[in-house]
PDB file of C-alpha atoms in Angstrom:
ATOM      1  CA  UNK A 196     141.867  67.984 140.947  1.00  0.00           C
ATOM      2  CA  UNK A 197     139.495  71.048 140.427  1.00  0.00           C
ATOM      3  CA  UNK A 198     136.132  70.631 138.688  1.00  0.00           C
ATOM      4  CA  UNK A 199     136.394  73.571 136.620  1.00  0.00           C
ATOM      5  CA  UNK A 200     138.404  73.692 133.457  1.00  0.00           C
ATOM      6  CA  UNK A 201     141.308  75.861 133.972  1.00  0.00           C
ATOM      7  CA  UNK A 202     141.952  78.641 131.397  1.00  0.00           C
ATOM      8  CA  UNK A 203     145.294  78.833 129.261  1.00  0.00           C
ATOM      9  CA  UNK A 204     146.267  81.271 131.347  1.00  0.00           C
ATOM     10  CA  UNK A 205     145.870  79.560 134.452  1.00  0.00           C
ATOM     11  CA  UNK A 206     147.389  76.765 133.252  1.00  0.00           C
ATOM     12  CA  UNK A 207     150.553  78.620 132.057  1.00  0.00           C
ATOM     13  CA  UNK A 208     150.712  80.317 135.363  1.00  0.00           C
ATOM     14  CA  UNK A 209     150.648  77.197 137.449  1.00  0.00           C
ATOM     15  CA  UNK A 210     153.384  75.562 134.802  1.00  0.00           C
ATOM     16  CA  UNK A 211     155.593  78.554 135.694  1.00  0.00           C
ATOM     17  CA  UNK A 212     154.748  77.951 139.401  1.00  0.00           C
ATOM     18  CA  UNK A 213     156.454  74.522 138.721  1.00  0.00           C
ATOM     19  CA  UNK A 214     153.384  72.299 138.272  1.00  0.00           C
ATOM     20  CA  UNK A 215     153.818  69.326 136.471  1.00  0.00           C
ATOM     21  CA  UNK A 216     150.168  68.468 136.130  1.00  0.00           C
ATOM     22  CA  UNK A 217     149.726  72.065 134.885  1.00  0.00           C
ATOM     23  CA  UNK A 218     152.619  71.878 132.136  1.00  0.00           C
ATOM     24  CA  UNK A 219     151.085  68.334 130.859  1.00  0.00           C
ATOM     25  CA  UNK A 220     147.715  69.944 130.456  1.00  0.00           C
ATOM     26  CA  UNK A 221     149.132  72.210 128.409  1.00  0.00           C
ATOM     27  CA  UNK A 222     150.702  69.742 126.404  1.00  0.00           C
ATOM     28  CA  UNK A 223     147.955  67.819 125.609  1.00  0.00           C
ATOM     29  CA  UNK A 224     145.877  70.628 124.843  1.00  0.00           C
ATOM     30  CA  UNK A 225     148.487  71.553 122.327  1.00  0.00           C
ATOM     31  CA  UNK A 226     150.132  68.646 120.962  1.00  0.00           C
ATOM     32  CA  UNK A 227     147.995  68.069 117.956  1.00  0.00           C
ATOM     33  CA  UNK A 228     148.562  71.772 116.206  1.00  0.00           C
ATOM     34  CA  UNK A 229     152.211  71.685 117.363  1.00  0.00           C
ATOM     35  CA  UNK A 230     152.641  67.716 115.506  1.00  0.00           C
ATOM     36  CA  UNK A 231     150.813  68.898 112.537  1.00  0.00           C
ATOM     37  CA  UNK A 232     152.637  71.785 111.968  1.00  0.00           C
ATOM     38  CA  UNK A 233     155.863  69.959 112.718  1.00  0.00           C
ATOM     39  CA  UNK A 234     155.074  67.148 110.549  1.00  0.00           C
ATOM     40  CA  UNK A 235     154.805  68.864 107.293  1.00  0.00           C
ATOM     41  CA  UNK A 236     157.953  70.927 107.825  1.00  0.00           C
ATOM     42  CA  UNK A 237     159.792  67.230 108.495  1.00  0.00           C
ATOM     43  CA  UNK A 238     160.379  64.318 105.809  1.00  0.00           C
ATOM     44  CA  UNK A 239     159.726  61.451 108.645  1.00  0.00           C
ATOM     45  CA  UNK A 240     156.571  61.255 111.225  1.00  0.00           C
ATOM     46  CA  UNK A 241     159.066  60.058 113.617  1.00  0.00           C
ATOM     47  CA  UNK A 242     161.766  62.665 113.269  1.00  0.00           C
ATOM     48  CA  UNK A 243     158.711  65.314 113.545  1.00  0.00           C
ATOM     49  CA  UNK A 244     157.276  63.710 116.646  1.00  0.00           C
ATOM     50  CA  UNK A 245     161.374  63.945 118.278  1.00  0.00           C
ATOM     51  CA  UNK A 246     161.332  67.707 117.486  1.00  0.00           C
ATOM     52  CA  UNK A 247     157.714  68.419 118.789  1.00  0.00           C
ATOM     53  CA  UNK A 248     158.814  66.612 121.663  1.00  0.00           C
ATOM     54  CA  UNK A 249     161.898  68.754 122.272  1.00  0.00           C
ATOM     55  CA  UNK A 250     159.937  71.886 121.304  1.00  0.00           C
ATOM     56  CA  UNK A 251     157.796  71.265 124.383  1.00  0.00           C
ATOM     57  CA  UNK A 252     160.678  70.659 126.690  1.00  0.00           C
ATOM     58  CA  UNK A 253     162.566  73.759 125.628  1.00  0.00           C
ATOM     59  CA  UNK A 254     158.965  75.471 125.975  1.00  0.00           C
ATOM     60  CA  UNK A 255     158.997  74.305 129.730  1.00  0.00           C
ATOM     61  CA  UNK A 256     162.547  75.312 130.241  1.00  0.00           C
ATOM     62  CA  UNK A 257     161.762  79.231 128.819  1.00  0.00           C
ATOM     63  CA  UNK A 258     157.890  79.507 130.114  1.00  0.00           C
ATOM     64  CA  UNK A 259     159.235  82.631 131.777  1.00  0.00           C
ATOM     65  CA  UNK A 260     159.622  83.980 128.041  1.00  0.00           C
ATOM     66  CA  UNK A 261     156.254  83.702 127.282  1.00  0.00           C
ATOM     67  CA  UNK A 262     154.894  87.124 126.908  1.00  0.00           C
ATOM     68  CA  UNK A 263     151.314  87.964 127.742  1.00  0.00           C
ATOM     69  CA  UNK A 264     149.026  87.457 125.088  1.00  0.00           C
ATOM     70  CA  UNK A 265     151.161  85.252 122.798  1.00  0.00           C
ATOM     71  CA  UNK A 266     149.208  82.056 123.093  1.00  0.00           C
ATOM     72  CA  UNK A 267     151.253  78.820 124.552  1.00  0.00           C
ATOM     73  CA  UNK A 268     150.649  77.044 120.480  1.00  0.00           C
ATOM     74  CA  UNK A 269     152.260  79.893 118.891  1.00  0.00           C
ATOM     75  CA  UNK A 270     155.199  79.742 121.510  1.00  0.00           C
ATOM     76  CA  UNK A 271     155.562  76.382 120.990  1.00  0.00           C
ATOM     77  CA  UNK A 272     155.609  76.131 116.919  1.00  0.00           C
ATOM     78  CA  UNK A 273     157.768  79.347 116.869  1.00  0.00           C
ATOM     79  CA  UNK A 274     160.388  77.170 119.151  1.00  0.00           C
ATOM     80  CA  UNK A 275     159.839  74.017 116.997  1.00  0.00           C
ATOM     81  CA  UNK A 276     160.162  76.156 113.612  1.00  0.00           C
ATOM     82  CA  UNK A 277     163.735  77.627 114.828  1.00  0.00           C
ATOM     83  CA  UNK A 278     164.890  73.851 115.775  1.00  0.00           C
ATOM     84  CA  UNK A 279     163.682  72.604 112.690  1.00  0.00           C
ATOM     85  CA  UNK A 280     165.435  75.211 110.588  1.00  0.00           C
ATOM     86  CA  UNK A 281     168.868  74.307 112.794  1.00  0.00           C
ATOM     87  CA  UNK A 282     168.315  70.712 111.880  1.00  0.00           C
ATOM     88  CA  UNK A 283     168.112  71.746 108.342  1.00  0.00           C
ATOM     89  CA  UNK A 284     171.389  73.858 108.184  1.00  0.00           C
ATOM     90  CA  UNK A 285     173.059  70.632 110.132  1.00  0.00           C
ATOM     91  CA  UNK A 286     171.836  68.301 107.722  1.00  0.00           C
ATOM     92  CA  UNK A 287     172.876  70.750 104.572  1.00  0.00           C
ATOM     93  CA  UNK A 288     176.321  70.778 106.340  1.00  0.00           C
ATOM     94  CA  UNK A 289     176.662  67.232 106.770  1.00  0.00           C
ATOM     95  CA  UNK A 290     175.419  66.336 103.237  1.00  0.00           C
ATOM     96  CA  UNK A 291     177.777  69.112 101.794  1.00  0.00           C
ATOM     97  CA  UNK A 292     180.560  67.174 103.277  1.00  0.00           C
ATOM     98  CA  UNK A 293     179.375  63.954 102.586  1.00  0.00           C
ATOM     99  CA  UNK A 294     179.448  64.767  98.936  1.00  0.00           C
ATOM    100  CA  UNK A 295     182.810  66.500  99.056  1.00  0.00           C
ATOM    101  CA  UNK A 296     184.408  63.624 100.605  1.00  0.00           C
ATOM    102  CA  UNK A 297     182.845  61.075  98.292  1.00  0.00           C
ATOM    103  CA  UNK A 298     183.680  63.175  95.246  1.00  0.00           C
ATOM    104  CA  UNK A 299     180.378  63.371  93.984  1.00  0.00           C
ATOM    105  CA  UNK A 300     178.846  66.203  92.220  1.00  0.00           C
ATOM    106  CA  UNK A 301     175.149  66.813  94.240  1.00  0.00           C
ATOM    107  CA  UNK A 302     172.218  65.529  92.319  1.00  0.00           C
ATOM    108  CA  UNK A 303     170.101  68.062  90.809  1.00  0.00           C
ATOM    109  CA  UNK A 304     166.571  68.391  91.854  1.00  0.00           C
ATOM    110  CA  UNK A 305     164.405  66.524  89.004  1.00  0.00           C
ATOM    111  CA  UNK A 306     161.214  68.613  88.060  1.00  0.00           C
ATOM    112  CA  UNK A 307     158.042  66.589  89.248  1.00  0.00           C
ATOM    113  CA  UNK A 308     155.464  68.956  87.521  1.00  0.00           C
ATOM    114  CA  UNK A 309     154.499  66.110  85.400  1.00  0.00           C
ATOM    115  CA  UNK A 310     153.718  63.761  88.007  1.00  0.00           C
ATOM    116  CA  UNK A 311     150.976  64.225  90.346  1.00  0.00           C
ATOM    117  CA  UNK A 312     152.381  63.877  93.763  1.00  0.00           C
ATOM    118  CA  UNK A 313     151.614  63.115  97.186  1.00  0.00           C
ATOM    119  CA  UNK A 314     150.691  66.167  99.326  1.00  0.00           C
ATOM    120  CA  UNK A 315     153.526  65.372 101.585  1.00  0.00           C
ATOM    121  CA  UNK A 316     156.122  65.149  98.807  1.00  0.00           C
ATOM    122  CA  UNK A 317     155.106  68.315  96.784  1.00  0.00           C
ATOM    123  CA  UNK A 318     155.195  70.269 100.281  1.00  0.00           C
ATOM    124  CA  UNK A 319     158.870  68.727 100.552  1.00  0.00           C
ATOM    125  CA  UNK A 320     159.504  70.810  97.385  1.00  0.00           C
ATOM    126  CA  UNK A 321     158.845  73.809  98.987  1.00  0.00           C
ATOM    127  CA  UNK A 322     161.689  75.749 100.907  1.00  0.00           C
ATOM    128  CA  UNK A 323     161.028  75.637 104.784  1.00  0.00           C
ATOM    129  CA  UNK A 324     159.672  79.049 104.795  1.00  0.00           C
ATOM    130  CA  UNK A 325     157.205  78.735 102.402  1.00  0.00           C
ATOM    131  CA  UNK A 326     156.420  75.322 103.346  1.00  0.00           C
ATOM    132  CA  UNK A 327     156.097  76.726 107.240  1.00  0.00           C
ATOM    133  CA  UNK A 328     153.626  79.585 106.310  1.00  0.00           C
ATOM    134  CA  UNK A 329     151.607  77.262 103.935  1.00  0.00           C
ATOM    135  CA  UNK A 330     151.552  74.707 106.833  1.00  0.00           C
ATOM    136  CA  UNK A 331     150.237  77.193 108.955  1.00  0.00           C
ATOM    137  CA  UNK A 332     147.667  79.486 107.312  1.00  0.00           C
ATOM    138  CA  UNK A 333     146.446  77.220 104.706  1.00  0.00           C
ATOM    139  CA  UNK A 334     146.614  73.896 106.348  1.00  0.00           C
ATOM    140  CA  UNK A 335     146.143  74.912 109.759  1.00  0.00           C
ATOM    141  CA  UNK A 336     144.221  77.875 111.098  1.00  0.00           C
ATOM    142  CA  UNK A 337     146.735  80.597 111.938  1.00  0.00           C
ATOM    143  CA  UNK A 338     146.037  83.809 111.279  1.00  0.00           C
ATOM    144  CA  UNK A 339     148.733  85.758 108.894  1.00  0.00           C
ATOM    145  CA  UNK A 340     149.851  87.725 112.220  1.00  0.00           C
ATOM    146  CA  UNK A 341     150.148  84.516 114.144  1.00  0.00           C
ATOM    147  CA  UNK A 342     152.617  83.166 111.559  1.00  0.00           C
ATOM    148  CA  UNK A 343     154.550  86.133 111.238  1.00  0.00           C
ATOM    149  CA  UNK A 344     154.928  85.641 115.063  1.00  0.00           C
ATOM    150  CA  UNK A 345     156.180  82.017 114.650  1.00  0.00           C
ATOM    151  CA  UNK A 346     158.426  82.445 111.686  1.00  0.00           C
ATOM    152  CA  UNK A 347     159.898  85.704 113.054  1.00  0.00           C
ATOM    153  CA  UNK A 348     159.081  87.189 109.758  1.00  0.00           C
ATOM    154  CA  UNK A 349     157.340  90.464 108.695  1.00  0.00           C
ATOM    155  CA  UNK A 350     153.681  90.304 107.776  1.00  0.00           C
ATOM    156  CA  UNK A 351     154.830  91.123 104.542  1.00  0.00           C
ATOM    157  CA  UNK A 352     157.345  88.744 103.941  1.00  0.00           C
ATOM    158  CA  UNK A 353     154.956  85.745 105.482  1.00  0.00           C
ATOM    159  CA  UNK A 354     151.909  86.630 102.871  1.00  0.00           C
ATOM    160  CA  UNK A 355     154.337  86.618  99.972  1.00  0.00           C
ATOM    161  CA  UNK A 356     156.004  83.232 101.079  1.00  0.00           C
ATOM    162  CA  UNK A 357     151.988  81.873 101.095  1.00  0.00           C
ATOM    163  CA  UNK A 358     151.313  83.431  97.728  1.00  0.00           C
ATOM    164  CA  UNK A 359     154.703  81.937  96.021  1.00  0.00           C
ATOM    165  CA  UNK A 360     154.146  78.496  98.177  1.00  0.00           C
ATOM    166  CA  UNK A 361     150.265  78.097  96.940  1.00  0.00           C
ATOM    167  CA  UNK A 362     151.432  78.380  93.373  1.00  0.00           C
ATOM    168  CA  UNK A 363     154.237  76.407  93.475  1.00  0.00           C
ATOM    169  CA  UNK A 364     151.918  73.714  95.081  1.00  0.00           C
ATOM    170  CA  UNK A 365     149.135  73.926  92.524  1.00  0.00           C
ATOM    171  CA  UNK A 366     151.745  73.661  89.941  1.00  0.00           C
ATOM    172  CA  UNK A 367     153.519  70.577  91.497  1.00  0.00           C
ATOM    173  CA  UNK A 368     149.995  68.557  92.523  1.00  0.00           C
ATOM    174  CA  UNK A 369     149.311  69.508  88.502  1.00  0.00           C
ATOM    175  CA  UNK A 370     145.798  71.339  89.346  1.00  0.00           C
ATOM    176  CA  UNK A 371     145.402  74.371  87.561  1.00  0.00           C
ATOM    177  CA  UNK A 372     144.790  77.516  89.658  1.00  0.00           C
TER     178      UNK A 372
ATOM    179  CA  UNK B 193     142.779  75.430  92.657  1.00  0.00           C
ATOM    180  CA  UNK B 194     141.211  77.731  95.106  1.00  0.00           C
ATOM    181  CA  UNK B 195     142.752  78.149  98.460  1.00  0.00           C
ATOM    182  CA  UNK B 196     139.447  76.125  99.975  1.00  0.00           C
ATOM    183  CA  UNK B 197     140.399  72.860  97.805  1.00  0.00           C
ATOM    184  CA  UNK B 198     144.133  73.270  98.426  1.00  0.00           C
ATOM    185  CA  UNK B 199     143.278  73.801 102.168  1.00  0.00           C
ATOM    186  CA  UNK B 200     140.847  70.412 102.155  1.00  0.00           C
ATOM    187  CA  UNK B 201     143.696  68.628 100.343  1.00  0.00           C
ATOM    188  CA  UNK B 202     146.356  69.273 102.609  1.00  0.00           C
ATOM    189  CA  UNK B 203     144.182  69.156 105.645  1.00  0.00           C
ATOM    190  CA  UNK B 204     142.941  65.075 104.294  1.00  0.00           C
ATOM    191  CA  UNK B 205     146.963  64.489 104.279  1.00  0.00           C
ATOM    192  CA  UNK B 206     146.899  61.384 106.284  1.00  0.00           C
ATOM    193  CA  UNK B 207     150.569  61.369 107.676  1.00  0.00           C
ATOM    194  CA  UNK B 208     150.234  65.265 108.701  1.00  0.00           C
ATOM    195  CA  UNK B 209     147.081  64.405 111.090  1.00  0.00           C
ATOM    196  CA  UNK B 210     148.168  63.214 114.543  1.00  0.00           C
ATOM    197  CA  UNK B 211     146.100  62.051 117.273  1.00  0.00           C
ATOM    198  CA  UNK B 212     144.001  64.745 118.765  1.00  0.00           C
ATOM    199  CA  UNK B 213     145.179  63.956 122.635  1.00  0.00           C
ATOM    200  CA  UNK B 214     148.129  61.349 122.531  1.00  0.00           C
ATOM    201  CA  UNK B 215     148.351  60.181 125.864  1.00  0.00           C
ATOM    202  CA  UNK B 216     151.870  58.341 125.045  1.00  0.00           C
ATOM    203  CA  UNK B 217     153.211  61.720 123.543  1.00  0.00           C
ATOM    204  CA  UNK B 218     152.328  63.577 126.317  1.00  0.00           C
ATOM    205  CA  UNK B 219     154.188  60.818 128.625  1.00  0.00           C
ATOM    206  CA  UNK B 220     157.420  61.599 126.498  1.00  0.00           C
ATOM    207  CA  UNK B 221     157.303  64.834 127.196  1.00  0.00           C
ATOM    208  CA  UNK B 222     157.140  64.799 130.695  1.00  0.00           C
ATOM    209  CA  UNK B 223     159.838  61.946 130.533  1.00  0.00           C
ATOM    210  CA  UNK B 224     162.111  64.299 128.835  1.00  0.00           C
ATOM    211  CA  UNK B 225     161.032  67.103 131.244  1.00  0.00           C
ATOM    212  CA  UNK B 226     161.940  65.150 134.243  1.00  0.00           C
ATOM    213  CA  UNK B 227     165.178  63.743 132.555  1.00  0.00           C
ATOM    214  CA  UNK B 228     166.187  67.700 131.579  1.00  0.00           C
ATOM    215  CA  UNK B 229     165.280  68.634 135.254  1.00  0.00           C
ATOM    216  CA  UNK B 230     167.156  65.721 136.943  1.00  0.00           C
ATOM    217  CA  UNK B 231     170.454  66.845 134.953  1.00  0.00           C
ATOM    218  CA  UNK B 232     169.836  70.518 135.766  1.00  0.00           C
ATOM    219  CA  UNK B 233     169.455  69.347 139.596  1.00  0.00           C
ATOM    220  CA  UNK B 234     172.788  67.283 139.445  1.00  0.00           C
ATOM    221  CA  UNK B 235     174.756  69.926 137.762  1.00  0.00           C
ATOM    222  CA  UNK B 236     173.370  72.375 140.056  1.00  0.00           C
ATOM    223  CA  UNK B 237     174.487  69.751 143.247  1.00  0.00           C
ATOM    224  CA  UNK B 238     177.734  69.469 141.375  1.00  0.00           C
ATOM    225  CA  UNK B 239     178.771  73.149 140.887  1.00  0.00           C
ATOM    226  CA  UNK B 240     177.573  73.589 144.511  1.00  0.00           C
ATOM    227  CA  UNK B 241     179.401  70.818 146.189  1.00  0.00           C
ATOM    228  CA  UNK B 242     182.592  71.882 143.997  1.00  0.00           C
ATOM    229  CA  UNK B 243     182.507  75.743 145.030  1.00  0.00           C
ATOM    230  CA  UNK B 244     182.072  74.437 148.709  1.00  0.00           C
ATOM    231  CA  UNK B 245     185.093  72.010 148.437  1.00  0.00           C
ATOM    232  CA  UNK B 246     187.350  74.813 147.173  1.00  0.00           C
ATOM    233  CA  UNK B 247     185.986  77.425 150.071  1.00  0.00           C
ATOM    234  CA  UNK B 248     186.768  74.778 152.668  1.00  0.00           C
ATOM    235  CA  UNK B 249     190.204  73.653 150.965  1.00  0.00           C
ATOM    236  CA  UNK B 250     190.651  78.144 151.228  1.00  0.00           C
ATOM    237  CA  UNK B 251     189.069  78.536 154.432  1.00  0.00           C
ATOM    238  CA  UNK B 252     190.245  75.491 156.759  1.00  0.00           C
ATOM    239  CA  UNK B 253     193.672  75.992 157.034  1.00  0.00           C
ATOM    240  CA  UNK B 254     192.548  79.238 158.847  1.00  0.00           C
ATOM    241  CA  UNK B 255     189.686  77.960 160.595  1.00  0.00           C
ATOM    242  CA  UNK B 256     191.156  74.788 161.982  1.00  0.00           C
ATOM    243  CA  UNK B 257     193.315  76.703 164.857  1.00  0.00           C
ATOM    244  CA  UNK B 258     190.323  78.169 166.115  1.00  0.00           C
ATOM    245  CA  UNK B 259     188.180  75.087 165.939  1.00  0.00           C
ATOM    246  CA  UNK B 260     190.655  73.075 168.034  1.00  0.00           C
ATOM    247  CA  UNK B 261     190.701  75.731 170.689  1.00  0.00           C
ATOM    248  CA  UNK B 262     187.195  75.414 170.625  1.00  0.00           C
ATOM    249  CA  UNK B 263     187.547  71.799 171.277  1.00  0.00           C
ATOM    250  CA  UNK B 264     184.593  69.499 172.149  1.00  0.00           C
ATOM    251  CA  UNK B 265     182.188  72.924 173.162  1.00  0.00           C
ATOM    252  CA  UNK B 266     181.467  73.556 169.045  1.00  0.00           C
ATOM    253  CA  UNK B 267     180.177  70.136 168.278  1.00  0.00           C
ATOM    254  CA  UNK B 268     176.550  70.196 169.408  1.00  0.00           C
ATOM    255  CA  UNK B 269     176.795  73.609 167.576  1.00  0.00           C
ATOM    256  CA  UNK B 270     178.130  72.057 164.447  1.00  0.00           C
ATOM    257  CA  UNK B 271     175.890  68.715 164.292  1.00  0.00           C
ATOM    258  CA  UNK B 272     172.940  71.068 164.541  1.00  0.00           C
ATOM    259  CA  UNK B 273     173.660  73.153 161.366  1.00  0.00           C
ATOM    260  CA  UNK B 274     174.808  70.095 159.532  1.00  0.00           C
ATOM    261  CA  UNK B 275     171.230  68.745 160.089  1.00  0.00           C
ATOM    262  CA  UNK B 276     169.238  72.372 159.545  1.00  0.00           C
ATOM    263  CA  UNK B 277     171.488  72.421 156.401  1.00  0.00           C
ATOM    264  CA  UNK B 278     170.204  69.160 155.462  1.00  0.00           C
ATOM    265  CA  UNK B 279     166.629  69.553 156.072  1.00  0.00           C
ATOM    266  CA  UNK B 280     166.767  72.989 154.090  1.00  0.00           C
ATOM    267  CA  UNK B 281     168.203  71.190 151.240  1.00  0.00           C
ATOM    268  CA  UNK B 282     165.738  68.660 151.157  1.00  0.00           C
ATOM    269  CA  UNK B 283     162.522  70.986 151.336  1.00  0.00           C
ATOM    270  CA  UNK B 284     164.258  72.678 148.854  1.00  0.00           C
ATOM    271  CA  UNK B 285     164.152  69.528 146.763  1.00  0.00           C
ATOM    272  CA  UNK B 286     160.872  68.197 147.218  1.00  0.00           C
ATOM    273  CA  UNK B 287     158.727  71.753 147.140  1.00  0.00           C
ATOM    274  CA  UNK B 288     157.164  70.901 143.731  1.00  0.00           C
ATOM    275  CA  UNK B 289     155.634  67.911 145.101  1.00  0.00           C
ATOM    276  CA  UNK B 290     154.655  69.954 148.256  1.00  0.00           C
ATOM    277  CA  UNK B 291     153.046  72.370 146.070  1.00  0.00           C
ATOM    278  CA  UNK B 292     150.769  69.674 144.684  1.00  0.00           C
ATOM    279  CA  UNK B 293     149.142  69.757 148.211  1.00  0.00           C
ATOM    280  CA  UNK B 294     149.141  73.407 148.595  1.00  0.00           C
ATOM    281  CA  UNK B 295     151.700  73.855 150.585  1.00  0.00           C
ATOM    282  CA  UNK B 296     153.806  76.790 149.267  1.00  0.00           C
ATOM    283  CA  UNK B 297     157.733  77.356 150.452  1.00  0.00           C
TER     284      UNK B 297
END
């Protein structure tokens, strides 16, 4: 094992050449950021960890697609976000089928503005795009351009999602802006 | 609420903050990577074997009379070729491990 600390570019290069040790170091270095982001997107921490693991495995299989200049963290978070979107769509489709089958009408979302919510419950009230944008740029230390790269959205749209998400969170948490 | 206050509130959210370096998470990721690699290798080998079987099924009726004519003279060459092919396949399979020892193939 080398005595110096290899840079991210070195680790990516070695991982691309098939080094499992380099890839496991990348996972170790970036897992907290990716898991934190995914946990804010998913309702349950266990589901979030499964999704984060799948995102890392997909990143391993697609390392050749990682463009120079894009950080590994951004790359994995982008994959995780797309997986979360797909999960959400699948969940919505199966939910709609179940509702139709049972002959039930979908329950309307009750307003929770009056009650003080936990942060996680308040985040769950936001649309996934706003939740992701707020998680990255307000809860995390990502720049707006990094968030745009991860979410695959124009910069202006990301800023708009952050603004709307922040306003809605303020209202849901019952704190005046 | 200012952005800083909202940021502090979000960052103080316990369930969203995992450990900085969780070894069990890394191990689970690497297990999934190995499983995926195994499945890819099995799919590759199965595909290659199926293609070879189809190729032999097509070629053998034409080649067999020639092999019979050559008789036992061709046996050593066939054995050597088979051994070389197996060695090449084995080296191909273990090249990630060899790379860890600085041997690049």
